[in-house]
XYZ file of C-alpha atoms in Angstrom:
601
model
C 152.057 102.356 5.141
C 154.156 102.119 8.480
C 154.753 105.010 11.147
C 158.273 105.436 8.608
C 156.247 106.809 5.857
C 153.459 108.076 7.699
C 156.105 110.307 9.331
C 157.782 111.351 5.966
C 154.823 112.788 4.335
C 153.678 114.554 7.486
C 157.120 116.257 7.564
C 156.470 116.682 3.731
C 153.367 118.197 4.117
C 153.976 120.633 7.308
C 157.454 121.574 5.869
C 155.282 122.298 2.617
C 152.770 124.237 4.170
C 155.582 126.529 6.205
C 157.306 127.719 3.404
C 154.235 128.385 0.476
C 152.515 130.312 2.918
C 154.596 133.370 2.700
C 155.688 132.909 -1.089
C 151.874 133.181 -1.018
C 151.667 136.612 -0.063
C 154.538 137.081 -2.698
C 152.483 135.805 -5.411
C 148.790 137.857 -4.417
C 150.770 141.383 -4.311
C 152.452 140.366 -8.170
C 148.786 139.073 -9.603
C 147.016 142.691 -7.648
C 149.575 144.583 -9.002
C 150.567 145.845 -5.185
C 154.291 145.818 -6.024
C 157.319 148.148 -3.541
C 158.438 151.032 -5.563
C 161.851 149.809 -5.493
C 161.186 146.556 -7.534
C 159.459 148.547 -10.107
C 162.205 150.965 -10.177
C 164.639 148.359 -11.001
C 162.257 146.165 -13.401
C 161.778 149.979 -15.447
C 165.173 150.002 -17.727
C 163.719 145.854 -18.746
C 160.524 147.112 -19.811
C 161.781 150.301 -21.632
C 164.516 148.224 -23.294
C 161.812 145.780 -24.968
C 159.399 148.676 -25.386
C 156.867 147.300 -23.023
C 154.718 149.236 -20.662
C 153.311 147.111 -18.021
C 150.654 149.185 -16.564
C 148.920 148.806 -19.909
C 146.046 145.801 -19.778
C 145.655 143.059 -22.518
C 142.108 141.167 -23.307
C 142.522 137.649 -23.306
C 143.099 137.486 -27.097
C 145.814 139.835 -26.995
C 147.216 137.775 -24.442
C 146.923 134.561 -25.752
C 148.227 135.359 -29.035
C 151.280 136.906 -27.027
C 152.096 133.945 -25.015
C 151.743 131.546 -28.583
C 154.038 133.507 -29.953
C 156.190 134.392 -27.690
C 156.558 130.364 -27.123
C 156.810 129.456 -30.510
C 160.063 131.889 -30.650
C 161.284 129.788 -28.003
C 161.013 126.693 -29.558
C 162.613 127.859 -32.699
C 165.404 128.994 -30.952
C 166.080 125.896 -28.946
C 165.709 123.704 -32.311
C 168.490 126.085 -33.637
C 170.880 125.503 -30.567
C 170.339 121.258 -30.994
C 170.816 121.426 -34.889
C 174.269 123.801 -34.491
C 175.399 123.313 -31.123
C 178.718 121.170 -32.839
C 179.839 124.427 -34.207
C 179.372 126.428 -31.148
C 181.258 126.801 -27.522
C 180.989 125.177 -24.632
C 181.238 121.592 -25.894
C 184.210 120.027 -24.421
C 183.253 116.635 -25.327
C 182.314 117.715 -28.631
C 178.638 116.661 -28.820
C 177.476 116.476 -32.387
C 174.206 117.888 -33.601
C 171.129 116.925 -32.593
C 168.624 114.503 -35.082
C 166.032 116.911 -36.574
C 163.126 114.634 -35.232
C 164.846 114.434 -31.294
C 165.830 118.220 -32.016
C 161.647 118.732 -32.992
C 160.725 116.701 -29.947
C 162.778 118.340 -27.270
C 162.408 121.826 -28.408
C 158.362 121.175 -27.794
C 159.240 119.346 -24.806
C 160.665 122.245 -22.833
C 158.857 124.946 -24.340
C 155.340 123.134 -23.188
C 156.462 122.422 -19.614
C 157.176 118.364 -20.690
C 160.828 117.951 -20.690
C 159.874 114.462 -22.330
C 163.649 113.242 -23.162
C 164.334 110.704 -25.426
C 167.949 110.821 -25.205
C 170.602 110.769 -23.104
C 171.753 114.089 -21.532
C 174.907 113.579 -20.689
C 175.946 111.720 -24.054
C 173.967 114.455 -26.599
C 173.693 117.698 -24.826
C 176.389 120.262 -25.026
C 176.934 122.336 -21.976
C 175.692 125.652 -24.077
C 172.866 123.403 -25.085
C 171.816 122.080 -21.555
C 171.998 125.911 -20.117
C 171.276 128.448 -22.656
C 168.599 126.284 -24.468
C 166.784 123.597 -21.875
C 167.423 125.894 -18.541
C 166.386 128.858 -19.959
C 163.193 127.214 -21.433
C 162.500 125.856 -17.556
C 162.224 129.396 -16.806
C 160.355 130.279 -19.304
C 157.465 127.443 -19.534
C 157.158 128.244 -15.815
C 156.773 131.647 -15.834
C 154.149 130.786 -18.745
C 151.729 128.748 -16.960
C 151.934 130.748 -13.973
C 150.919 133.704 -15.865
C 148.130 131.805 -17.463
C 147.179 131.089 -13.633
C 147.595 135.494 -12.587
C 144.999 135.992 -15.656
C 142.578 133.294 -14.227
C 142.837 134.608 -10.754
C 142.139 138.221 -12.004
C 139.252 137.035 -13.958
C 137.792 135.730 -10.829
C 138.322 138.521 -8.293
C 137.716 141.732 -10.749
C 135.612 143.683 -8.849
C 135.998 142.293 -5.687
C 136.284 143.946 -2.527
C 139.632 145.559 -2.336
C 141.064 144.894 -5.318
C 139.405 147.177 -8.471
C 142.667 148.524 -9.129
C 144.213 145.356 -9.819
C 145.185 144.468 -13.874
C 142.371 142.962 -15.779
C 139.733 144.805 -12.960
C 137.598 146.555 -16.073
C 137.050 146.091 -19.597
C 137.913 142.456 -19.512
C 141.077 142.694 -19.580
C 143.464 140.146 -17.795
C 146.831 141.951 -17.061
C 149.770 142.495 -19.523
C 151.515 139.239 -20.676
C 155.055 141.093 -20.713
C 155.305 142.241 -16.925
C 153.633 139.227 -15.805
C 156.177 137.296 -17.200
C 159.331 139.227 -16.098
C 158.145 139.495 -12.602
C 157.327 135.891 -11.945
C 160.896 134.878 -13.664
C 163.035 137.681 -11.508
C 160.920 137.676 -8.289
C 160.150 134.344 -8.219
C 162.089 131.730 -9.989
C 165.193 133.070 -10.409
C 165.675 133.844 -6.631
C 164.189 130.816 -5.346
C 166.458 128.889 -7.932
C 169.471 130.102 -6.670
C 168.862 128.949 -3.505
C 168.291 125.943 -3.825
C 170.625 125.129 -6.433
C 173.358 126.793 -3.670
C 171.788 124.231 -1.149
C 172.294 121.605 -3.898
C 176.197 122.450 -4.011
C 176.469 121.811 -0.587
C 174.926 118.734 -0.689
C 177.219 117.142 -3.306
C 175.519 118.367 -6.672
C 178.216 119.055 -8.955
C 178.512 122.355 -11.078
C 181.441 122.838 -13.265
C 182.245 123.329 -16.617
C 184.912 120.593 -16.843
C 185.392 118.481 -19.473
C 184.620 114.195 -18.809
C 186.955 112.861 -16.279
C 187.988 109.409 -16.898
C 188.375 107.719 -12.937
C 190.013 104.745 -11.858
C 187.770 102.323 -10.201
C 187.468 99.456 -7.655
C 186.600 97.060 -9.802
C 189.930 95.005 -11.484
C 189.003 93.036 -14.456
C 191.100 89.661 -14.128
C 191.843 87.460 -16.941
C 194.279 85.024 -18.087
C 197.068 85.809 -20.374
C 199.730 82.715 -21.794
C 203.220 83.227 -21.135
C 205.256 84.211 -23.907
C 208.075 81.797 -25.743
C 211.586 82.727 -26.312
C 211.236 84.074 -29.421
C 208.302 86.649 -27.781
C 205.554 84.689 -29.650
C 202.281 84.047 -26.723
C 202.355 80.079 -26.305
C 198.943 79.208 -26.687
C 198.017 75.801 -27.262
C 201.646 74.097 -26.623
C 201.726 71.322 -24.736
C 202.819 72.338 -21.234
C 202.827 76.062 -21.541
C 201.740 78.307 -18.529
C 198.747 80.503 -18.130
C 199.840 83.311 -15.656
C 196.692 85.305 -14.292
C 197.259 89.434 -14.946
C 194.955 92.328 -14.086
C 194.034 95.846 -14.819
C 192.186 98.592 -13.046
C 189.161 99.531 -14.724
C 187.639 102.847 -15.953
C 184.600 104.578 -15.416
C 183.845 107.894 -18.008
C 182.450 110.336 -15.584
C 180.119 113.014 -16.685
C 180.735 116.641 -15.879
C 179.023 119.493 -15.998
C 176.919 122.854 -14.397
C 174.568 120.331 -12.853
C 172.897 122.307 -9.889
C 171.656 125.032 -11.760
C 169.380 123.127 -14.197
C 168.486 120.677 -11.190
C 167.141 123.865 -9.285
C 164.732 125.385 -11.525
C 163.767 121.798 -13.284
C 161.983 121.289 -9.565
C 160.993 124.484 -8.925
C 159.104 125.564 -12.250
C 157.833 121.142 -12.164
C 159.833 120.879 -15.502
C 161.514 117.108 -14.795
C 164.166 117.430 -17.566
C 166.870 115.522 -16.084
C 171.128 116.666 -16.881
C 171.830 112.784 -16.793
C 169.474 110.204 -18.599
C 169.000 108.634 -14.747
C 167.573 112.036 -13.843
C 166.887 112.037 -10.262
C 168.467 109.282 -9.429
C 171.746 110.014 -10.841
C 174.038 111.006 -7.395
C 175.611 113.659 -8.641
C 171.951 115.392 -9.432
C 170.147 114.214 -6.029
C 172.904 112.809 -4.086
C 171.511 112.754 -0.456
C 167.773 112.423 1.284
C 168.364 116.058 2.761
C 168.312 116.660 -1.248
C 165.925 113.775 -1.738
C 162.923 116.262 0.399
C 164.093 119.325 -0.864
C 163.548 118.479 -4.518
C 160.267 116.964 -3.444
C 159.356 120.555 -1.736
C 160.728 122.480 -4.579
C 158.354 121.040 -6.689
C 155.357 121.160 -4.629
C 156.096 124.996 -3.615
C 154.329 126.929 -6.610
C 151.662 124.948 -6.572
C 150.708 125.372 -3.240
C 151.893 128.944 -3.087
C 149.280 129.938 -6.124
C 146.299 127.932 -3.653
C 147.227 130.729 -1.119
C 147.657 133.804 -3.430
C 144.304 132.627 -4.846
C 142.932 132.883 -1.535
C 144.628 136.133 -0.666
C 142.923 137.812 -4.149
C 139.366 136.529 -3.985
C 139.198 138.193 -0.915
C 138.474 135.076 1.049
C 141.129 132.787 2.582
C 139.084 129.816 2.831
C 138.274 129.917 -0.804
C 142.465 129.166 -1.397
C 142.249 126.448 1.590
C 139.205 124.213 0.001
C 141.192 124.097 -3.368
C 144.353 123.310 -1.417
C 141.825 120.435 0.374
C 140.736 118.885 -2.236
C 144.210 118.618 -3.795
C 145.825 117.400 -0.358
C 142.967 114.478 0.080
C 143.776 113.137 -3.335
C 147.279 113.185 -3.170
C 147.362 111.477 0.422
C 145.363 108.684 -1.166
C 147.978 108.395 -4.385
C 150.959 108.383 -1.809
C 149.003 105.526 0.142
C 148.203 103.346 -2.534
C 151.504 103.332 -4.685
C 153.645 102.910 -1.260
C 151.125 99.999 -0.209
C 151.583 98.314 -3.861
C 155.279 98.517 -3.969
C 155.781 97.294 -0.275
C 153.257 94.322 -1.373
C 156.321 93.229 -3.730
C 156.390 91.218 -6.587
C 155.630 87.003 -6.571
C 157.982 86.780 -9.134
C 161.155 87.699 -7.462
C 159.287 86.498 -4.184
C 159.455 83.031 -6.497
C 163.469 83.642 -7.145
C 164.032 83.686 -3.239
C 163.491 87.563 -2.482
C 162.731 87.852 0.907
C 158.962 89.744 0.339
C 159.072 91.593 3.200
C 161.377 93.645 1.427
C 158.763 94.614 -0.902
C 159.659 95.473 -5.317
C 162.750 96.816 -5.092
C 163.475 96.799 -8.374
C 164.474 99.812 -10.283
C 164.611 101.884 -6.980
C 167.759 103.616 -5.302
C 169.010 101.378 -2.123
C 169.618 105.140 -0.409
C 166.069 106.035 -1.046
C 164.102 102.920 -0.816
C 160.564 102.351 -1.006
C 159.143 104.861 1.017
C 160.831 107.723 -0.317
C 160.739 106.625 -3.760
C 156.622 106.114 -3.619
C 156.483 109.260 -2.849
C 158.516 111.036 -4.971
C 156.756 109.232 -7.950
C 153.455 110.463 -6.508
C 154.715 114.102 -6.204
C 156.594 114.229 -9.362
C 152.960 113.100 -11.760
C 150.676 114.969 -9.618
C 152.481 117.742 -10.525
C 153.844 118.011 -14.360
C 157.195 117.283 -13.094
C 158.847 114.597 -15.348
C 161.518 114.366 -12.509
C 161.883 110.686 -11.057
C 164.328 108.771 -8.410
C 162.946 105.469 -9.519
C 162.138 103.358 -12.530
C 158.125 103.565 -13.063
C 158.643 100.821 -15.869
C 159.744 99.041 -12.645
C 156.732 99.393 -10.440
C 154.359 96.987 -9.861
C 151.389 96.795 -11.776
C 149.306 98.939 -9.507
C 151.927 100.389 -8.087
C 152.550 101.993 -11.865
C 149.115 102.762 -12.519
C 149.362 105.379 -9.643
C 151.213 107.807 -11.622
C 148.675 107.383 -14.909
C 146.173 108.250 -12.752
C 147.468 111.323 -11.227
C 148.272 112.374 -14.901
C 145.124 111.348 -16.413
C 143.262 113.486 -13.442
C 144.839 116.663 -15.870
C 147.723 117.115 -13.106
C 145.598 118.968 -11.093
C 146.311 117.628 -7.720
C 149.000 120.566 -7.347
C 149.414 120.115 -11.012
C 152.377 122.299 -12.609
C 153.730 125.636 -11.729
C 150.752 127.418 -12.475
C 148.844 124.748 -14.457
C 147.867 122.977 -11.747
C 145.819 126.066 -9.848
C 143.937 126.677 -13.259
C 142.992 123.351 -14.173
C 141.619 122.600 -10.627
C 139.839 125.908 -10.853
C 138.086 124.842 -14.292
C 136.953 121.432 -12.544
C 135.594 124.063 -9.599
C 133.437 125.536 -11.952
C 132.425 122.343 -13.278
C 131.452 120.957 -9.985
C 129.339 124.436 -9.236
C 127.670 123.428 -12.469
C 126.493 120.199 -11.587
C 125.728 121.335 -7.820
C 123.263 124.144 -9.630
C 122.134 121.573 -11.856
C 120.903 119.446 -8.866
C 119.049 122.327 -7.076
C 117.659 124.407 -10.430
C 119.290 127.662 -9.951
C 122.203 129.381 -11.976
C 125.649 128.542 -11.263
C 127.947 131.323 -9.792
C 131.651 130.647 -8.107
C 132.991 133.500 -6.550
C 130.220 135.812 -7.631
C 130.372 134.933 -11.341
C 128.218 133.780 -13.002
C 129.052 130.655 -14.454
C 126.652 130.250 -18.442
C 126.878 128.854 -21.971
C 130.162 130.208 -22.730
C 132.187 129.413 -19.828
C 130.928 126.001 -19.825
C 131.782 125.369 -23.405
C 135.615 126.253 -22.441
C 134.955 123.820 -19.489
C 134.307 121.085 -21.505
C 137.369 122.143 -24.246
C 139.678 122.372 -21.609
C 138.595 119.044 -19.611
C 138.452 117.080 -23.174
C 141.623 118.438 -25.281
C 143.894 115.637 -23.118
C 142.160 112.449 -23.231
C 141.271 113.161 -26.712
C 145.395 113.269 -27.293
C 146.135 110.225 -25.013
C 143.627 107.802 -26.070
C 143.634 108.600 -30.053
C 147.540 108.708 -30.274
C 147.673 105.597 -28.079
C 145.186 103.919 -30.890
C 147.484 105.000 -33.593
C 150.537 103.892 -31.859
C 149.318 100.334 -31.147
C 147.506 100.062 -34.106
C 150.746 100.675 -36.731
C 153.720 99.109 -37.522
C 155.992 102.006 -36.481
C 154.465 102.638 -32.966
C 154.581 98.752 -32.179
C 158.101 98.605 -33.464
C 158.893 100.727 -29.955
C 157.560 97.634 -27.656
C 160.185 96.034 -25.745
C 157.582 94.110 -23.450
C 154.721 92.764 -25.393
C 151.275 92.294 -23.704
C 149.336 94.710 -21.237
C 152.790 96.357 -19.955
C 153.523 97.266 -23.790
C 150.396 98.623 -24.019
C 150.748 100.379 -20.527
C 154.106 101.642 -22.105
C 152.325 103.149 -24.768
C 149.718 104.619 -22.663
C 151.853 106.206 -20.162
C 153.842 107.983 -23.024
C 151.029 109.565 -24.786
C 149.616 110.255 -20.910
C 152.737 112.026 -19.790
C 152.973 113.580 -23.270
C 149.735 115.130 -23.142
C 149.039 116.499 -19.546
C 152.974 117.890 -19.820
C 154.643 115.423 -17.311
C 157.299 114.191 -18.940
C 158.027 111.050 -17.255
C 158.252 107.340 -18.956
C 157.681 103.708 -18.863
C 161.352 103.471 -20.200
C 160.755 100.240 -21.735
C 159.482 101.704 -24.772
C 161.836 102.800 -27.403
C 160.334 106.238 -28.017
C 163.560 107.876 -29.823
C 162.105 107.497 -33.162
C 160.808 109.548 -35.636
C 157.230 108.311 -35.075
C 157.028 108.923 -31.779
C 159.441 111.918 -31.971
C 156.690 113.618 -34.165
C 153.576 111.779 -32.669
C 154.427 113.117 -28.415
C 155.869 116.240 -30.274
C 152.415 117.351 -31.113
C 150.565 115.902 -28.171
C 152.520 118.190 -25.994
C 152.140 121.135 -28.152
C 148.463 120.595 -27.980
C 148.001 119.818 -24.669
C 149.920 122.701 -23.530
C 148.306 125.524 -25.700
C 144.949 123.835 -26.491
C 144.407 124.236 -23.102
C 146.022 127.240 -21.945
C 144.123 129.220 -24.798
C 140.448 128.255 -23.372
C 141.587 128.658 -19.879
C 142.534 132.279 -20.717
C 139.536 133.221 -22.670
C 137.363 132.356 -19.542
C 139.124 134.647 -17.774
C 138.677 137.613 -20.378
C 134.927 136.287 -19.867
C 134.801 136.314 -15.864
C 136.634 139.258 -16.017
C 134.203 141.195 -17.635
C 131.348 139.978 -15.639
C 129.940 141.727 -12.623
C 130.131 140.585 -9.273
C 127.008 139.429 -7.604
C 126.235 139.461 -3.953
C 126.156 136.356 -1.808
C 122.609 135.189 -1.020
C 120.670 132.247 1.196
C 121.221 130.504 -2.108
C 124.132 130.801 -3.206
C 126.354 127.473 -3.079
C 129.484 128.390 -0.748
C 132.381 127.335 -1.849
C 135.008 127.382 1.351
C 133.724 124.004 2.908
C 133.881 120.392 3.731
C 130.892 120.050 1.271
C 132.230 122.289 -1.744
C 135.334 120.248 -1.570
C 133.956 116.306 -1.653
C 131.868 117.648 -4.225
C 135.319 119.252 -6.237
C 136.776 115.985 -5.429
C 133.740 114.086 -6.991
C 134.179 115.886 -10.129
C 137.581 115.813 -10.527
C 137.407 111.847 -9.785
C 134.886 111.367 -11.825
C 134.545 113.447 -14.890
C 138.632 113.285 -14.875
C 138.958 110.061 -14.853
C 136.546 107.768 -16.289
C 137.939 108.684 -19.811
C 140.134 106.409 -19.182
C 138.615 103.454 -17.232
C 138.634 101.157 -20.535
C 142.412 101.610 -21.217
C 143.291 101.339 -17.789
C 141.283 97.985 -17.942
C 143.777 96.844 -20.545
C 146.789 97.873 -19.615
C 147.623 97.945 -15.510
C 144.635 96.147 -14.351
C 144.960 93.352 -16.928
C 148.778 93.264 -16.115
C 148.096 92.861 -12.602
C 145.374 89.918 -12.361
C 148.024 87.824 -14.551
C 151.037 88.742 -12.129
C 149.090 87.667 -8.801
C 147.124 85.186 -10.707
């Protein structure tokens, strides 16, 4: 790395910092319940309109079975928009129905937080489609891990100092699914949305409702033409006849549409979904690199946010600050290595005449360029943002196995909107585990104590993902269909494979492109990886908090572990490290490693 992109994510970083510490304090008063009047006043006619009263708690099953529900609903419903959007409005280009496998596979996409796309946006998705259906759904998948997240955070500070009154402070119970939902999606996403997606306007992102333009472009296409005979008819192969030279200006179909608005919130809520199939990289979604940053804060800004409003609840600052650590130390080191791998280029093209101090290039934006592009990939799959400004299929070796590994860690290095907080909060209690393990005396995190049961949903939650990754990766490689998809045999096919089922799983939603993935195989195959690893590990995640919710508080001793400082967090980093990732230390071995020996052999 050079003083160029050591300066970049230092701005990232401080600029990050500045603005999640007050949408911090945001997020505390909506999970403690400390709310003005005047936003309850006007969030009153919502709840009595869908019969809802807020102040009433749920237990975690209640809960649980709300948010399944209320998800499935939303799945159905965007199926039903794919499958008739030909016969309804706002189609100027007169998009046909959707395929009933790529209508399955996108409805789970965006309901799970994925926004895994197999097709083209521009070329399948009506307008009433794109906004009412995979918008909508960015919203909603948002506002449904960050809930998840509230009920955790609850679980861990009932009963603490200065907060009893708080939803989910007695009985077990964790809050009420219904208000937690509507005030994370109208005090939180939807305002922050329409910021940025006015600040994307002004930056060049389009937002219309116009039908395709069809543009004149600089590029003539020249060919030759015979001169015709007297009698009209083109002389072609008579001896002596003339070949005049003619051209004509060439067309470019240019994609319309209300752009900005789905670019906003698929940053903010770390959806990915991309308007055009280029996603990111696609000018008219990300057209500058004042954009460029601001997507890559948008995405990091709940995430960080719910570190500080953790904090804020426990009772204890520093408790928010050594989760935010341990996520900041691992993410430096993913932004390090996949910049120093890309700007280490490629012999091959070095072997075609590529000057190497340009470093791999290829599949990158020239207004971006390395830097920028390492580390948006690096903040796009450490958070379950599918969003991307380069190729990954294009990265080198090393370079690509970056982003697996930030996936394969369970996105918790900032993770998802929401997701991210309670899956680095499940390693924490993990890594208390162990630490009590190692000194003989019972584990407690914030005053809990930590016993059979929790650890049980520990291990469900930490095992659901690889479980999905590495058995549907088997299945792919190991039948016809699945294989069918390779477009680069060898270790990068497999690595294609891997990544899919990777990014499928842990809710990312980005691709190794090279694979052919539009297929009813691995339509149905990802459909159900994301399902599961979406709900198979929000459901555990929210019966520990029904259980730590219901547990007393116990006072801090000269034994107790703490769990604010430099120690607590090499130790959380340790775990996460370790347990996260030696899953998948064998099919890493085959795929990126492998891939890489042969290219610098």
């Amino acid at each position: 790395m050079d003083a160029s992109a050591w300066g970049l994510l230092a701005l990232f970083l401080a600029l990050l910092g500045l603005l999640a510490w007050p949408l911090g304090r945001v997020l505390a008063a909506l999970i403690a319940g400390g709310m003005p009047r005047w936003m309850q006043r006007v969030e009153a006619p919502l709840y009595r309109l869908a019969g809802v009263r807020p102040e009433t708690p749920m237990g975690w099953r209640a809960y649980a079975l709300s948010l399944l529900a209320f998800n499935a609903l939303g799945a159905l419903a965007v199926y039903a928009l794919q499958r008739l959007q030909g016969r309804l409005p706002l189609n100027p280009e007169g998009m046909a129905a959707v395929a009933p496998d790529s209508a399955f596979n996108t409805a789970i996409s965006f309901v799970a937080n994925t926004n895994w796309q197999g097709y083209g946006g521009e070329s399948t998705m009506s307008y009433l489609t794109q906004m009412l259906g995979l918008a909508v759904q960015n919203f909603l998948s948002a506002a449904t891990g960050i809930a998840v997240a509230f009920a955790l955070v609850r679980g861990f500070a009932a009963q603490c100092g200065g907060h009893r009154g708080m939803p989910g402070a007695r009985f077990g119970a964790i809050g009420n699914v219904w208000a937690d939902l509507t005030r994370i999606t109208l005090w939180v996403l939807v305002p922050i949305a329409l910021v940025i997606a006015v600040f994307f306007v002004s930056q060049g992102v389009i937002q219309n409702f116009d039908g395709y333009r069809q543009v004149a472009t600089l590029e003539a296409t020249v060919y030759q033409a015979p001169m015709a005979g007297a009698d009209g008819v083109p002389l072609r192969d008579a001896p002596g006849s003339v070949r005049m030279q003619e051209a004509r200006t060439a067309t470019q179909t240019l994609a319309m549409g209300p752009v900005a608005s789905q670019e906003a919130i698929k940053l903010l809520g770390t959806n990915g979904g991309g308007f055009f199939n280029a996603n990111s990289a696609h000018p008219y979604e990300n057209p500058t690199a004042l954009a460029n940053l601001v997507q890559m804060l948008a995405i990091f800004l709940v995430p960080t946010a719910l570190c500080f409003a953790f904090g804020r609840v426990a009772g204890d600052l520093r408790q928010g600050w050594a989760v935010l650590a341990a996520m900041v130390l691992i993410f430096v080191a993913a932004v390090v290595a996949v910049t120093w791998a890309e700007r280490a280029g490629n012999p091959l093209l070095t072997a075609l005449g590529v000057d190497p101090a340009l470093g791999n290039m290829e599949g990158k934006e020239l207004r971006f360029g390395i830097t920028a592009s390492a580390l948006f990939t690096a903040v796009t799959t450490a958070a379950s943002c599918g969003a991307v400004v380069a190729m990954h299929d294009s990265l080198t070796p090393l370079g690509g196995m970056v982003p697996l590994v930030l996936m394969q860690l369970g996105e918790v290095v900032f993770g998802g909107a929401g997701s991210g907080l309670y899956g680095m909060l499940v390693f924490a209690v993990l890594a208390v585990f162990i630490a009590g393990l190692m000194i003989g005396r019972t584990p407690e995190y914030l005053g809990k104590k930590i016993e059979v049961f929790e650890m049980k949903l520990v291990a469900a939650v930490i095992l659901v993902t690889p479980l999905l990754v590495l058995l549907g990766t088997a299945v792919a490689v190991g039948v016809a269909p699945g294989r069918a998809g390779i477009a680069n045999p060898g270790a990068h096919g497999f690595s294609e494979i891997l990544y899919a089922f990777t990014s499928a799983a842990n809710n990312n939603g980005s691709a190794f492109a090279g694979l052919s993935a539009n297929t009813p195989f691995y339509n149905a195959m990802l459909g159900v990886a994301m399902w599961l690893g979406r709900f198979a590990v929000i459901v555990p995640v929210l019966a520990m908090a029904g259980a730590l919710a219901g547990k007393q508080r116990l006072p801090v001793t000269a034994g107790t572990l703490p769990t604010h400082g430099p120690l607590f967090v090499v130790l959380l980093v340790g775990t996460v490290l370790l347990v996260g990732l030696l899953n998948y230390v064998p099919a890493l071995a085959l795929g990126p490693v492998v891939e890489h020996l042969m290219l610098w052999k």
